[in-house]
Coordinates of C-alpha atoms and ligand atoms in Angstrom, one line a residue:
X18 CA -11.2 1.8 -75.5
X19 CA -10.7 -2.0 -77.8
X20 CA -9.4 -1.4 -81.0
X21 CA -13.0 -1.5 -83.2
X22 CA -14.3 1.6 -80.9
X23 CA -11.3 4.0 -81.6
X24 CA -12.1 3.1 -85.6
X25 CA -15.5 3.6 -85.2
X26 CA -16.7 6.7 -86.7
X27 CA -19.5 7.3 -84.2
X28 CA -21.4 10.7 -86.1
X29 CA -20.0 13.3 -84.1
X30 CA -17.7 11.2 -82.3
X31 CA -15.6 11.0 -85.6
X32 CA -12.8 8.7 -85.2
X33 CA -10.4 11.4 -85.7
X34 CA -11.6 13.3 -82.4
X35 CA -11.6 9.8 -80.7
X36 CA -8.4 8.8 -81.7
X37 CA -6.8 12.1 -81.4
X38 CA -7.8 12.6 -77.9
X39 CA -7.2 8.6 -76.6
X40 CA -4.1 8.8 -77.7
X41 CA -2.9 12.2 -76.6
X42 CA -4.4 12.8 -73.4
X43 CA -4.1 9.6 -71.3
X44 CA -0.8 8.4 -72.8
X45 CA 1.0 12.3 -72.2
X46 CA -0.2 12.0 -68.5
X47 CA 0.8 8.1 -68.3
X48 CA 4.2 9.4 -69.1
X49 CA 4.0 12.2 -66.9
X50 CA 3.0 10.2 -63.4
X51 CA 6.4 7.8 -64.2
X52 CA 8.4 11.0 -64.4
X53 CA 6.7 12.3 -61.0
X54 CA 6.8 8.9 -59.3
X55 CA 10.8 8.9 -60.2
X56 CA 10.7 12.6 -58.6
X57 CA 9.0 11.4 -55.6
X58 CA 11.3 8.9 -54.7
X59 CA 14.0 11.5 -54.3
X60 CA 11.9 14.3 -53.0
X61 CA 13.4 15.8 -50.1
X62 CA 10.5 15.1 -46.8
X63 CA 13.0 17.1 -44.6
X64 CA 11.6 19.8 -46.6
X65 CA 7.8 19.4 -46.0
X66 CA 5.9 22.4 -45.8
X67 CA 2.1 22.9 -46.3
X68 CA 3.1 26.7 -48.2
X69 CA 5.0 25.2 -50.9
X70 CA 7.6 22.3 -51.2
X71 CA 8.5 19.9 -54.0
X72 CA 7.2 16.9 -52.3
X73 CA 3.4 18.8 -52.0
X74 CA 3.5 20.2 -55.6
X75 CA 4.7 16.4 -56.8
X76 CA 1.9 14.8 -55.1
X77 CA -0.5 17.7 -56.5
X78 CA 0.3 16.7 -60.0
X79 CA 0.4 13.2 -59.2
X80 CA -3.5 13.3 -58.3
X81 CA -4.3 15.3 -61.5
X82 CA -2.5 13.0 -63.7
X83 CA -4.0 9.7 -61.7
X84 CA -7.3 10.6 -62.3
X85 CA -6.6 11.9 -66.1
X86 CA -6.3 8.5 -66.8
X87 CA -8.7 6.8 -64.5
X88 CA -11.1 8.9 -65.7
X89 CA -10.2 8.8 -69.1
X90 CA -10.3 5.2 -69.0
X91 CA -13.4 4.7 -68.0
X92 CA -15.2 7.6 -70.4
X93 CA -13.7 5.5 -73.6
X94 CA -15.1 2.4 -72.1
X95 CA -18.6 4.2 -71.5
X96 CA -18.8 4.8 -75.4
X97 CA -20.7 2.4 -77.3
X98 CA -20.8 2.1 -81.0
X99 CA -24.6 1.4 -81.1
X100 CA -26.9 3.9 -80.3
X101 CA -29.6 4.2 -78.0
X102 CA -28.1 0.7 -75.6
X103 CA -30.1 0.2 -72.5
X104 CA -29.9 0.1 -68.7
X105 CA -29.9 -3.2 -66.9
X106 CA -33.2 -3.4 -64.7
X107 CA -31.1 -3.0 -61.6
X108 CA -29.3 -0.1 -62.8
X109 CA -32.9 1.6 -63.9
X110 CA -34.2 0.3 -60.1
X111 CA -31.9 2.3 -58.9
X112 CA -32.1 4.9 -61.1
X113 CA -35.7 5.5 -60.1
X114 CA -34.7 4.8 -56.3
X115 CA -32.6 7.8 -56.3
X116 CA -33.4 10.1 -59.0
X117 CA -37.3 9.8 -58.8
X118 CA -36.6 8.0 -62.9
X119 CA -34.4 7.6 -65.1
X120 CA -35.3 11.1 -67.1
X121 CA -34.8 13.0 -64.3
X122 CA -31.4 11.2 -63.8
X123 CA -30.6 12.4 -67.2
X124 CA -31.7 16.0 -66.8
X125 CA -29.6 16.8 -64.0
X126 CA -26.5 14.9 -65.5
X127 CA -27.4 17.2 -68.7
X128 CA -27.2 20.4 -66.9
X129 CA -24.3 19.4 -65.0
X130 CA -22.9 18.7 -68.2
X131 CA -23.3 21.6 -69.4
X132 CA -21.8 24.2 -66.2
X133 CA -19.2 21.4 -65.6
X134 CA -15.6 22.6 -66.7
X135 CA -14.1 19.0 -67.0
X136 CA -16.2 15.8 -65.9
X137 CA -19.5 14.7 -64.9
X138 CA -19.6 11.4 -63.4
X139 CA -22.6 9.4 -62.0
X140 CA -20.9 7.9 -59.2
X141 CA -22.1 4.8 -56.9
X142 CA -21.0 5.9 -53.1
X143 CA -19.4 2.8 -51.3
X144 CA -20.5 4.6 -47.8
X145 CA -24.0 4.7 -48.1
X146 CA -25.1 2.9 -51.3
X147 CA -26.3 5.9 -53.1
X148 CA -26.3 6.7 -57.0
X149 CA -25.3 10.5 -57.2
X150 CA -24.3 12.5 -60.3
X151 CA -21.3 14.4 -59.7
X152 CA -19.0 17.1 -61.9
X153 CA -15.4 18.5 -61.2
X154 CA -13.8 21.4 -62.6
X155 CA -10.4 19.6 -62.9
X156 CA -8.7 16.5 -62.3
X157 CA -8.2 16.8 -59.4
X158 CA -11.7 16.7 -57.5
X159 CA -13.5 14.2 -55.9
X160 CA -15.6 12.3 -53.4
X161 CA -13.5 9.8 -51.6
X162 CA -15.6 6.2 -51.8
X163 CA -17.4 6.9 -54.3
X164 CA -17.1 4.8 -57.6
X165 CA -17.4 6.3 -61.1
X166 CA -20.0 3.9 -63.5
X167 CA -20.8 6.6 -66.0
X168 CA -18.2 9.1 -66.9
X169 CA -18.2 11.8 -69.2
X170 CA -15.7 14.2 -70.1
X171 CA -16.6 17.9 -71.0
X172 CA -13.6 19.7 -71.5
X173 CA -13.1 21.6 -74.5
X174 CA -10.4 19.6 -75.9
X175 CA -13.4 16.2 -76.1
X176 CA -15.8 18.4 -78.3
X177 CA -14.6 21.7 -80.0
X178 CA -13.2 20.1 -83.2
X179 CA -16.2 18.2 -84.4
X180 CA -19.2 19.7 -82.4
X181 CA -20.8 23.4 -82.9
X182 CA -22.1 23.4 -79.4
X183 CA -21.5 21.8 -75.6
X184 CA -25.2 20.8 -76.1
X185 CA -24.5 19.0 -79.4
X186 CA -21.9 17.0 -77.8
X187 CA -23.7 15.5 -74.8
X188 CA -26.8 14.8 -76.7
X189 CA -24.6 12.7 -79.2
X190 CA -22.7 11.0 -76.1
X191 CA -26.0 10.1 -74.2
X192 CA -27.0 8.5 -77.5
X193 CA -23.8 6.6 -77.2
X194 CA -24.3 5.3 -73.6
X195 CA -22.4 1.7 -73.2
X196 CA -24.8 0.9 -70.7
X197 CA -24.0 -3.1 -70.6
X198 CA -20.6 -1.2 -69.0
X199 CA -22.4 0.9 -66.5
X200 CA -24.3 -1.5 -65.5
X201 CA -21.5 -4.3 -65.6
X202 CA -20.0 -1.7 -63.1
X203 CA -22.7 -1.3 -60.8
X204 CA -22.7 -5.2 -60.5
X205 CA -19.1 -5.4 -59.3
X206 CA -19.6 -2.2 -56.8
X207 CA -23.0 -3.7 -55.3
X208 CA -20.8 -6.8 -54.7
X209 CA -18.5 -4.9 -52.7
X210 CA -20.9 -3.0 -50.8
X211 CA -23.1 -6.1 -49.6
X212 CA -19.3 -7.2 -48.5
X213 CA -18.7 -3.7 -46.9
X214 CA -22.2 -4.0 -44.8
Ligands
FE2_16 FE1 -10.1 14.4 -72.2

């Protein structure tokens, strides 16, 4: 997130929340993964066991705190300051390709919004070329080639202090869509997967 979009008061988005939870949340875990990557270096592999060792609870917490901040990253850069910002045409082709249209996209990212316990991603799959919405529970879920371009993050800690409801909050953030990221996104993935093919 620059500088003008943590100052931003976007309505419910008040700078506050923003700035509370950019700077505590990603910066605690970037601390954390130096502390386990120091650990790792030292960890004992002698001692490898798939029941518990050090080495496997390291690399546990080293997932959850990787994708903390990768996704973290890309949910601040997904807010936009204006409201109601657009889709590139691609990004609504595709949209229709492989939601039926871009409302229906929205509904089901909605409602997995709202069961989700953490994130809900729409995520462009390197394997096959799909658009899929996703959601994980914690940090440390996952489909393996599969490239976040719209990420939003539902735990409680993102909402509680300045919305009433989970509904309130993901209304407000669709209206807060940076879609020239998203679709700057899907422009650098589609370039990799005509490479891939
Ligand atoms: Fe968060």
């Amino acid at each position: 997130m620059d500088k003008d979009n943590r100052q931003a008061n976007h309505c419910g988005f008040s700078r506050e929340l923003l700035i509370e939870h950019y700077t505590h949340y990603p910066e605690m875990q970037q601390n954390k993964i130096k502390e386990i990557e120091a650990r790792l270096i030292k960890a004992d592999v002698a001692m490898a066991d798939p029941n518990f060792c050090p080495l496997r609870s390291l690399k546990i917490e080293h997932t959850h705190a990787l994708n903390s901040v990768k996704l973290h990253k890309k949910f601040f850069e997904n807010i936009s300051q204006q409201l109601d910002t657009q889709p590139s045409l691609e990004m609504l082709h595709m949209l229709e390709r492989d939601f039926g249209s871009a409302q229906e996209w929205e509904k089901q990212f909605f409602a997995l919004a709202m069961c989700s316990r953490g994130w809900v991603v729409l995520g462009f799959d390197l394997e096959d070329g799909i658009l899929r919405n996703f959601f994980s529970d914690s940090n440390s879920e996952g489909v393996w080639s599969v490239i976040p371009l719209l990420v939003l993050d539902v735990f409680e800690h993102a909402y509680f202090t300045a919305f009433s409801s989970r509904n309130d909050y993901i209304r407000e953030f669709l209206r807060h869509v940076k879609w020239s990221e998203v679709s700057r996104r899907l422009n650098v993935v589609m370039e990799m997967y005509k490479k891939m093919k």
